[in-house]
Short mmCIF file of C-alpha atoms and ligand atoms in Angstrom, two decimals:
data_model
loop_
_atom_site.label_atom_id
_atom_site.label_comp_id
_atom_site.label_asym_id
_atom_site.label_seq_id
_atom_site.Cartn_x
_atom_site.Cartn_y
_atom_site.Cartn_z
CA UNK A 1 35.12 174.04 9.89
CA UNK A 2 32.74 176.25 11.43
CA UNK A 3 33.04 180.38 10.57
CA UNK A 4 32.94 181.53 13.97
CA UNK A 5 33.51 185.31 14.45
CA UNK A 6 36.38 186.46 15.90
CA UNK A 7 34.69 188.95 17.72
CA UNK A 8 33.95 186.83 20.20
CA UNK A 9 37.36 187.47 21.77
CA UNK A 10 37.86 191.06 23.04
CA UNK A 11 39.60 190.05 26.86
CA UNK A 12 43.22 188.55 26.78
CA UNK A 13 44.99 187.40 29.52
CA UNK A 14 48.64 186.41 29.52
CA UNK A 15 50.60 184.71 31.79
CA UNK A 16 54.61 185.37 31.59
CA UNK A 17 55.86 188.56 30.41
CA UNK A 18 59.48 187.03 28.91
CA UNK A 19 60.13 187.61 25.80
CA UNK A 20 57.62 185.61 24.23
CA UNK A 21 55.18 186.61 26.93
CA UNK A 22 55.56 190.42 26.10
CA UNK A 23 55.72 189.87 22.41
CA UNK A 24 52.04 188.28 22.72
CA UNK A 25 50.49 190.70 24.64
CA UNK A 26 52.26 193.54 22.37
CA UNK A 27 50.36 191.56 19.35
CA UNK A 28 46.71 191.46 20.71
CA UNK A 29 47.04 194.76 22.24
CA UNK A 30 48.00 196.36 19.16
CA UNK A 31 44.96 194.27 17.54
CA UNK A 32 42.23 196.37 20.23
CA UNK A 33 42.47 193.91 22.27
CA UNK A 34 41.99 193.94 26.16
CA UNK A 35 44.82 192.34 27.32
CA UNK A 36 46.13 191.78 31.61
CA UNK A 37 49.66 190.64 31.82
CA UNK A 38 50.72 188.49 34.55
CA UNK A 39 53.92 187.90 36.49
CA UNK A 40 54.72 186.22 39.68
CA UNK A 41 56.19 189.24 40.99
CA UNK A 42 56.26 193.14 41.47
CA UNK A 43 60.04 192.87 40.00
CA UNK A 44 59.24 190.60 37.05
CA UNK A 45 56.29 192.56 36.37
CA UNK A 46 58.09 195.67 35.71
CA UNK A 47 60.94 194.35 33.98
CA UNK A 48 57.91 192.80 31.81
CA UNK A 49 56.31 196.30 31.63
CA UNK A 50 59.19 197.94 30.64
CA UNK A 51 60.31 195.57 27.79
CA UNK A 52 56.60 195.68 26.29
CA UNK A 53 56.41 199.24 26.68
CA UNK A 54 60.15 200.25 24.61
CA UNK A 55 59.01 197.74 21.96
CA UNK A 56 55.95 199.99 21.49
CA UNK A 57 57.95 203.11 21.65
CA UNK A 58 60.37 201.39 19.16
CA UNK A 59 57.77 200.23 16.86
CA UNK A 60 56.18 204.12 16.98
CA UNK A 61 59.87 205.79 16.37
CA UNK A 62 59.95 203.16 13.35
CA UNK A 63 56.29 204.84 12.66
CA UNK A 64 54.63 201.68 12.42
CA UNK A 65 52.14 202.95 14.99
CA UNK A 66 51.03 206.47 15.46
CA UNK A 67 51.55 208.28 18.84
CA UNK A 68 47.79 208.13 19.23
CA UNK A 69 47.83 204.40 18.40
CA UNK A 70 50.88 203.94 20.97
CA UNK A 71 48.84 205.39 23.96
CA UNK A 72 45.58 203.99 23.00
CA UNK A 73 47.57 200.14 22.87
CA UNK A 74 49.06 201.59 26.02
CA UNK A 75 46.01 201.63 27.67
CA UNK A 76 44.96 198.53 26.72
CA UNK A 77 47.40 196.76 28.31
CA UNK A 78 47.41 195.94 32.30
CA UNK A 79 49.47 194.40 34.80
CA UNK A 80 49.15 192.15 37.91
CA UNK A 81 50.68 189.72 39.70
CA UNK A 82 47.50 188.30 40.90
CA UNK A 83 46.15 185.82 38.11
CA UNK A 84 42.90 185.79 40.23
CA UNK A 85 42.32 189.08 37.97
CA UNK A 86 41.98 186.78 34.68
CA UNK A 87 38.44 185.96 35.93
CA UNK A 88 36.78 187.72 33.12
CA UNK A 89 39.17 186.64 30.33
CA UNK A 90 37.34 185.07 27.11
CA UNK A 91 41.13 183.73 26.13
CA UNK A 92 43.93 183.14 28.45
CA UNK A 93 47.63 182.76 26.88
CA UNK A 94 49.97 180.63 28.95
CA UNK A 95 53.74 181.46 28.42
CA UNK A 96 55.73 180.66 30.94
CA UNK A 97 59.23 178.84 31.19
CA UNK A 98 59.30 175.41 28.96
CA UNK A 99 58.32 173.31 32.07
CA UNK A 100 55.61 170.37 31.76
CA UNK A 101 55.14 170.66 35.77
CA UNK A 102 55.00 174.51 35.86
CA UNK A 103 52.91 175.03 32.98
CA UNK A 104 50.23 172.56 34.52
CA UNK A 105 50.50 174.23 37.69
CA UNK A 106 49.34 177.16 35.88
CA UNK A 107 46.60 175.77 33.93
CA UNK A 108 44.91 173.99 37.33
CA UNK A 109 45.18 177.62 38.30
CA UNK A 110 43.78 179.42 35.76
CA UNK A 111 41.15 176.42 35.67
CA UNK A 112 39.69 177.86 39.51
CA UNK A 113 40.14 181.51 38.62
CA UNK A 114 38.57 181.83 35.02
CA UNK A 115 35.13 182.07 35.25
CA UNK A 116 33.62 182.44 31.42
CA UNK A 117 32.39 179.31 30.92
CA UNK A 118 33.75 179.56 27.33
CA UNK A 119 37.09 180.89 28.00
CA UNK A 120 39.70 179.64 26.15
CA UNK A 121 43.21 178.35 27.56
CA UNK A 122 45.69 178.33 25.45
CA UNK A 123 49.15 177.58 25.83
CA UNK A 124 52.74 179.18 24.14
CA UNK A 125 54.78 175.87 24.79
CA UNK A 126 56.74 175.27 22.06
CA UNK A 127 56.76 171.31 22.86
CA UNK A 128 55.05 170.11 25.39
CA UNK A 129 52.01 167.86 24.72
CA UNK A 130 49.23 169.64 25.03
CA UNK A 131 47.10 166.93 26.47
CA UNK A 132 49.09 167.08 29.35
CA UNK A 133 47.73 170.50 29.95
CA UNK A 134 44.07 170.11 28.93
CA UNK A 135 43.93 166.96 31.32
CA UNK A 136 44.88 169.27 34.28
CA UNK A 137 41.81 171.37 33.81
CA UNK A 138 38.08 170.26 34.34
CA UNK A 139 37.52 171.47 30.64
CA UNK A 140 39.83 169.78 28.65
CA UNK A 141 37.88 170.68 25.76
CA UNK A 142 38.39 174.14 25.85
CA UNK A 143 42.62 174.00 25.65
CA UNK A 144 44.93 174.18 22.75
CA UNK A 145 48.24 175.63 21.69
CA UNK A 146 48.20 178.71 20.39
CA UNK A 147 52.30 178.86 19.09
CA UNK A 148 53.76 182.22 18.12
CA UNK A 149 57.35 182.66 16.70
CA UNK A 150 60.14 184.67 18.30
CA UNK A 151 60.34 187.88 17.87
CA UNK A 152 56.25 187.83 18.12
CA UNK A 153 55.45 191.06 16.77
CA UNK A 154 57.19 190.26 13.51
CA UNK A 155 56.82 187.04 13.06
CA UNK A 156 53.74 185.57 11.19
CA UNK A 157 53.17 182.23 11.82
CA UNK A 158 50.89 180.76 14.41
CA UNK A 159 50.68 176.80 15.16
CA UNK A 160 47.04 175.74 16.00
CA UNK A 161 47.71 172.33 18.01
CA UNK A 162 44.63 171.29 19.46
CA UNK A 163 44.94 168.51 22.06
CA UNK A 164 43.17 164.66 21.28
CA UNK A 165 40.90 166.53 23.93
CA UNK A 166 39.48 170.02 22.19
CA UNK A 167 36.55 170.82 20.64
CA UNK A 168 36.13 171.62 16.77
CA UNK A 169 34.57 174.95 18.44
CA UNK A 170 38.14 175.54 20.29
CA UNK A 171 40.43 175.36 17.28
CA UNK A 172 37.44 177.48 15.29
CA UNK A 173 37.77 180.10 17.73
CA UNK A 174 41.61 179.79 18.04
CA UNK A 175 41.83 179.97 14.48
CA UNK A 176 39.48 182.93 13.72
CA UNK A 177 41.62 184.86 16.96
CA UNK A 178 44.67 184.07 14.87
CA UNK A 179 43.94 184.91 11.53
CA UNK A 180 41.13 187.67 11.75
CA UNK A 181 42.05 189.30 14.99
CA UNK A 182 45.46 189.24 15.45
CA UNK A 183 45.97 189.18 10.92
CA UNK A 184 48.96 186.07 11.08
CA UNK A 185 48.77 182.99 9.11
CA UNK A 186 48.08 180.01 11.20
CA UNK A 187 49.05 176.34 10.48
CA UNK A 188 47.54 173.58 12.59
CA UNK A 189 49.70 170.29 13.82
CA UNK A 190 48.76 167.27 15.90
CA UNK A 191 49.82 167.35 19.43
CA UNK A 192 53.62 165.46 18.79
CA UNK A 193 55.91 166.95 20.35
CA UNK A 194 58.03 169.80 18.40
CA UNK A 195 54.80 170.51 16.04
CA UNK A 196 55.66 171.52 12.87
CA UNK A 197 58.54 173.96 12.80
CA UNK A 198 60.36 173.09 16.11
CA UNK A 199 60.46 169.44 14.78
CA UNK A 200 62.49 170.56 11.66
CA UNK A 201 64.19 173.38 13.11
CA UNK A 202 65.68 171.80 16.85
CA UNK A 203 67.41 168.92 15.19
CA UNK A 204 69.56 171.40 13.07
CA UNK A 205 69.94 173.83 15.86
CA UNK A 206 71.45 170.67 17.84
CA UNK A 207 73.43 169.92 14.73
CA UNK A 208 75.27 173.41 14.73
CA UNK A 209 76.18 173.27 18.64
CA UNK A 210 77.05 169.51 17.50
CA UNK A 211 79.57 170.87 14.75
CA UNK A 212 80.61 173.74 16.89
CA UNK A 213 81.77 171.17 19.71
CA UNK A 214 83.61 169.21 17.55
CA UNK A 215 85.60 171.97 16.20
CA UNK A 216 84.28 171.74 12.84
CA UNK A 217 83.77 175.02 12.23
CA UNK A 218 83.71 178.48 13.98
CA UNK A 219 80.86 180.13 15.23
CA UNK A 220 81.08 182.69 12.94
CA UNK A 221 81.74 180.48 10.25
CA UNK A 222 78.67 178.31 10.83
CA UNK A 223 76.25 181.01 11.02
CA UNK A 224 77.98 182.97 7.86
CA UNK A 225 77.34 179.48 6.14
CA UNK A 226 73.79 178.94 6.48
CA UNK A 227 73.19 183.05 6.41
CA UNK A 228 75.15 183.60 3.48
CA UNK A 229 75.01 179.98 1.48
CA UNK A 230 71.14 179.62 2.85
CA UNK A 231 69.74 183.25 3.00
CA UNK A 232 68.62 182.48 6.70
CA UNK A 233 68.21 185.58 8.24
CA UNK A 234 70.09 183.94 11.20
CA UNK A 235 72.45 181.25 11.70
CA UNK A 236 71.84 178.45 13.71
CA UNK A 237 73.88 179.75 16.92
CA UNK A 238 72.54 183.48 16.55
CA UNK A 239 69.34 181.76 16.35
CA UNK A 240 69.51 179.78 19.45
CA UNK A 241 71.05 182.57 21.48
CA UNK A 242 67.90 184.30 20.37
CA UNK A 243 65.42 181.69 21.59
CA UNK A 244 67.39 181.05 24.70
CA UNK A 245 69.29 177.90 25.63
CA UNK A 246 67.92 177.04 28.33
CA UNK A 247 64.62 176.98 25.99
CA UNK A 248 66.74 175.16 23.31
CA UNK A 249 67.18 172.10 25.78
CA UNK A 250 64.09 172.05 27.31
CA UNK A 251 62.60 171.92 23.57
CA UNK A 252 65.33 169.04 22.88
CA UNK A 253 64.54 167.12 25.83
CA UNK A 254 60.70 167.10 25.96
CA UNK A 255 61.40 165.97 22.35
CA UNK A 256 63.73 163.31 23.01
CA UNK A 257 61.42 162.07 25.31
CA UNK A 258 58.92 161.94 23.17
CA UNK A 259 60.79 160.45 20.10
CA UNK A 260 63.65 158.53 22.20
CA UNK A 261 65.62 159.70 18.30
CA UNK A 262 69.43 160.92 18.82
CA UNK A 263 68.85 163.39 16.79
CA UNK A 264 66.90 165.34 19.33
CA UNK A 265 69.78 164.53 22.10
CA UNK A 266 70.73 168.10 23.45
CA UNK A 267 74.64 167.77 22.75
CA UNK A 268 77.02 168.10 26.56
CA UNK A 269 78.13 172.07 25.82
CA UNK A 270 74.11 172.77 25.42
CA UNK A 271 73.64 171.71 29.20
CA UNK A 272 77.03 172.68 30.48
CA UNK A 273 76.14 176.65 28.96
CA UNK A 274 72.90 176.40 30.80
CA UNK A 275 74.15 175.66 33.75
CA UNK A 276 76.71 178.11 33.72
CA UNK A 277 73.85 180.52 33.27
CA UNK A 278 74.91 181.28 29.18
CA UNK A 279 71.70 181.64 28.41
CA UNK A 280 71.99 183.14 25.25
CA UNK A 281 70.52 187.28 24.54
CA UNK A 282 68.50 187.10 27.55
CA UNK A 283 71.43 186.65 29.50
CA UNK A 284 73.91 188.63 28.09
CA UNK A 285 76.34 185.43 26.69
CA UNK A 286 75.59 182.46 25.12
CA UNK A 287 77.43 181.41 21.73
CA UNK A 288 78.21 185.44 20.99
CA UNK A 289 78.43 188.28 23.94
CA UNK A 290 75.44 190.95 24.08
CA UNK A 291 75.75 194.34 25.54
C1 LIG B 301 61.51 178.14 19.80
C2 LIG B 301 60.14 178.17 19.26
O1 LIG B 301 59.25 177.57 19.86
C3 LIG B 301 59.75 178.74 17.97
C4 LIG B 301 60.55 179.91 17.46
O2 LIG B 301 60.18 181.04 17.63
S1 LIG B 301 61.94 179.54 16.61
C5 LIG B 301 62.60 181.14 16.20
C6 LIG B 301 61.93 181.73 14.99
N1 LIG B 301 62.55 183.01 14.71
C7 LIG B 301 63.53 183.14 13.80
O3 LIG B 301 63.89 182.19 13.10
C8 LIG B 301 64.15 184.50 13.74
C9 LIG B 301 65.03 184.64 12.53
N2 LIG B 301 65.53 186.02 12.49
C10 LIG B 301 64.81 187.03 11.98
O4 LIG B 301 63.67 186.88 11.54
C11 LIG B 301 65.47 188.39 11.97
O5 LIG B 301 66.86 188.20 12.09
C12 LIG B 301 64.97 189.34 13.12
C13 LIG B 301 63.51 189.74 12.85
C14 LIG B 301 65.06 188.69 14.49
C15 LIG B 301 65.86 190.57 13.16
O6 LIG B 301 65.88 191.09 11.87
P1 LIG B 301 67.09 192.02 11.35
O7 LIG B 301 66.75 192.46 9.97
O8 LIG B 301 68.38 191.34 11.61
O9 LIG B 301 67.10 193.19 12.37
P2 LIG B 301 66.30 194.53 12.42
O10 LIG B 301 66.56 195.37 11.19
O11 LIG B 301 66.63 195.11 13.74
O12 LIG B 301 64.78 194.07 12.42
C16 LIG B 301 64.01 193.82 11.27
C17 LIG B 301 62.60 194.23 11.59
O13 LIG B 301 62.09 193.45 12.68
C18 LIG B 301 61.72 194.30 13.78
N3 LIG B 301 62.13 193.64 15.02
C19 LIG B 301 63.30 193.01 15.27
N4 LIG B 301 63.28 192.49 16.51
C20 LIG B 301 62.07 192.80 17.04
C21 LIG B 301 61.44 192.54 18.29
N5 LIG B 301 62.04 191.84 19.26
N6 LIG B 301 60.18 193.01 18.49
C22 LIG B 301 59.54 193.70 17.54
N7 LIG B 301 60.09 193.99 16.32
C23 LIG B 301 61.33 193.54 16.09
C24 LIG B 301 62.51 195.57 13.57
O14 LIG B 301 61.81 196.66 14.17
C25 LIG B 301 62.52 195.69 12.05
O15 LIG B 301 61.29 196.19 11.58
P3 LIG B 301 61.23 197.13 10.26
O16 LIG B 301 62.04 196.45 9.20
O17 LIG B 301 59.76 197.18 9.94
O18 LIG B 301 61.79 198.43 10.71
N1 LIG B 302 62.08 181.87 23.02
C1 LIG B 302 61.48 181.54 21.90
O1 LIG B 302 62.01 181.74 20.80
C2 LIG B 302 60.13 180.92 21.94
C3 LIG B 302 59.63 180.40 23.12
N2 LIG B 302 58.38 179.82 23.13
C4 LIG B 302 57.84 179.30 24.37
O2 LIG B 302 57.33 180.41 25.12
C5 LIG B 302 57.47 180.14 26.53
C6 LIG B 302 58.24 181.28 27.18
O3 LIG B 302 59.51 181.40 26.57
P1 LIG B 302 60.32 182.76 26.64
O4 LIG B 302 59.39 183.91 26.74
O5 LIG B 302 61.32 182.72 25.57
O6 LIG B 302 61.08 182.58 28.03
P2 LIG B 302 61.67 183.70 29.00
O7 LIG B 302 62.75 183.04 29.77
O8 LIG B 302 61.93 184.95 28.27
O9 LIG B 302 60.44 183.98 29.98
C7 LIG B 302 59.95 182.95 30.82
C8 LIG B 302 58.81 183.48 31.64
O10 LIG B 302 58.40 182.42 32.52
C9 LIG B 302 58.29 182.96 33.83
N3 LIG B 302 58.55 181.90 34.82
C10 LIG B 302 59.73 181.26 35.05
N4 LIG B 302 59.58 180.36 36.05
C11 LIG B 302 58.28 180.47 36.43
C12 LIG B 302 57.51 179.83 37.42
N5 LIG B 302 58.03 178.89 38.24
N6 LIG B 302 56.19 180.18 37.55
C13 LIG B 302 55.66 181.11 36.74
N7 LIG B 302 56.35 181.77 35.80
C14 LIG B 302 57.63 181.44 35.64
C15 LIG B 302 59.35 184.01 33.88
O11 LIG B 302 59.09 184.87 34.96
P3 LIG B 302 60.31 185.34 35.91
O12 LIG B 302 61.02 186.38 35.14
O13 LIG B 302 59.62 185.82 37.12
O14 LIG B 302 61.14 184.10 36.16
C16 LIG B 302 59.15 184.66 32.51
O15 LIG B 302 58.03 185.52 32.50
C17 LIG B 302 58.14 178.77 26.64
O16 LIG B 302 57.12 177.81 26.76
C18 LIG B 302 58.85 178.64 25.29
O17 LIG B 302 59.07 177.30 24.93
C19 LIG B 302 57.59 179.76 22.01
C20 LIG B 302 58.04 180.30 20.83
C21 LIG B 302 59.35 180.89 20.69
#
């Protein structure tokens, strides 16, 4: 593959500030990055601003960045709820709710508003086909996934998924932004559904909330299990409290579309906590309570 310098991308717009959406933008701005955060409104936005903001001020009580370095990445970083305002963005990171139709709402929009003729889109989605996205633009050649891990700022894997529809020079660029600017490793997967790591790692989550239904096993005794027989760092149900539930079975059911395989069915207590609004962390319940 081409060397392309990773230079080339100094202007990063995001679109979502949840809590993938605000670990992103924390990443690149931390890299010197430009980066414009968007939200759909002045409410969102602020709860987005003040989640990105206490990680920083976390992350500089831990000293991992200076106070110098936390107000320079501070002003780096800028909000709006207008993504009209991503017109001059070289690479544009999509990562909003796991929805096909509102994620390719988004991309016909930031298709009008983003003017560089090079820009990059790149989409979060942590199973949607990313065809389905590229298709919505009139430059299909210039999306790809760009998949960070939860939380974002510690994490270091990126998935590279480049749609049956982008350019070599794309996934060069996407690559180059991953590893040189932003310093994680990057794997690349075809555009299946699930990628790499959510294809291995749903079907287990599913399996716990499977086991946990059944009355197997506790909670707490399914997560000691695969923390303390498995060295995870979380169990299964920690883990998809962490991710969010609703996120869970949106990930399970774009899969099981895709793969029509049981093993991605989202089991009846997944749905039924969603709709009670157990949402996991973000929520304040999902498998465990959070303060
Ligand atoms: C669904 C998808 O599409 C794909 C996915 O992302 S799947 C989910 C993938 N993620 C995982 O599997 C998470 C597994 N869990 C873990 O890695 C760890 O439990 C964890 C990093 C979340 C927390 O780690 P921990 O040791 O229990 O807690 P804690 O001591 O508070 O944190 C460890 C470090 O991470 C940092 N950290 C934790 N949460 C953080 C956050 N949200 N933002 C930034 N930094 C964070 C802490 O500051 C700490 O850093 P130092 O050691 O440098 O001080
Ligand atoms: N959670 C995880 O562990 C991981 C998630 N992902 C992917 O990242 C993406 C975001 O997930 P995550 O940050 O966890 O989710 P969150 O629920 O934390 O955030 C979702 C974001 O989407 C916005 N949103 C919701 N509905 C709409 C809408 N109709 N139009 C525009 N924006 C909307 C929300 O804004 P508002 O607050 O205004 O509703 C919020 O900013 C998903 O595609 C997910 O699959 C990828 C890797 C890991």
């Amino acid at each position: 593959m081409t060397d392309i310098p990773a230079g080339d991308i100094a202007r990063v717009g995001v679109v979502g500030c949840g809590q993938m959406g605000a670990g992103i933008a924390e990443v690149c701005a931390r890299a010197g990055l430009d980066v414009k955060v968007a939200e759909t409104t002045g409410e969102a936005l602020e709860i987005g601003r003040t989640r990105l903001f206490n990680s920083l001020t976390k992350a500089a009580g831990r000293g991992k960045i200076s106070a110098d370095e936390l107000a320079d990445t501070q002003a780096r970083l800028s909000f709006t709820t207008d993504l009209g305002e991503f017109a001059d963005r070289d690479l544009v990171i999509e990562a909003v709710v796991e929805s096909e139709q509102v994620k390719t709402e988004i991309f016909q929009v930031l298709d009008q508003v983003v003017t560089r003729p090079d820009a990059v889109l790149a989409s979060n989605t942590s199973s949607i086909p990313l065809v389905k996205l590229a298709v919505a633009t009139s430059r299909p050649d210039q999306v790809i996934g760009i998949h960070f891990f939860n939380p974002a700022p510690v994490q270091q894997l990126v998935e590279l998924i480049p749609a049956l529809t982008t350019s070599e020079g794309t996934l060069a660029r996407a690559q180059a932004f991953a590893e040189k600017v932003l310093g994680k490793h990057a794997i690349r997967a075809q555009d299946r559904s699930g990628f790499v790591v959510n294809a291995l790692l749903i079907p287990y989550l599913l399996s716990a909330i499977r086991m946990f239904e059944s009355g197997i096993a506790s909670r707490e005794d399914i997560d000691n299990g695969m923390e303390l027989g498995c060295a995870h760092p979380m169990g299964p149900l920690k883990l998809s409290d962490l991710i969010g539930l609703d996120t869970v079975a949106s990930v399970a059911s774009s899969m099981y579309e895709e793969y029509k395989e049981p093993l991605y069915a989202a089991p009846p207590l997944l749905q039924r906590m969603v709709d009670a609004g157990r949402l996991g962390r973000k929520s304040g319940s999902g498998f465990y309570a959070y303060a």
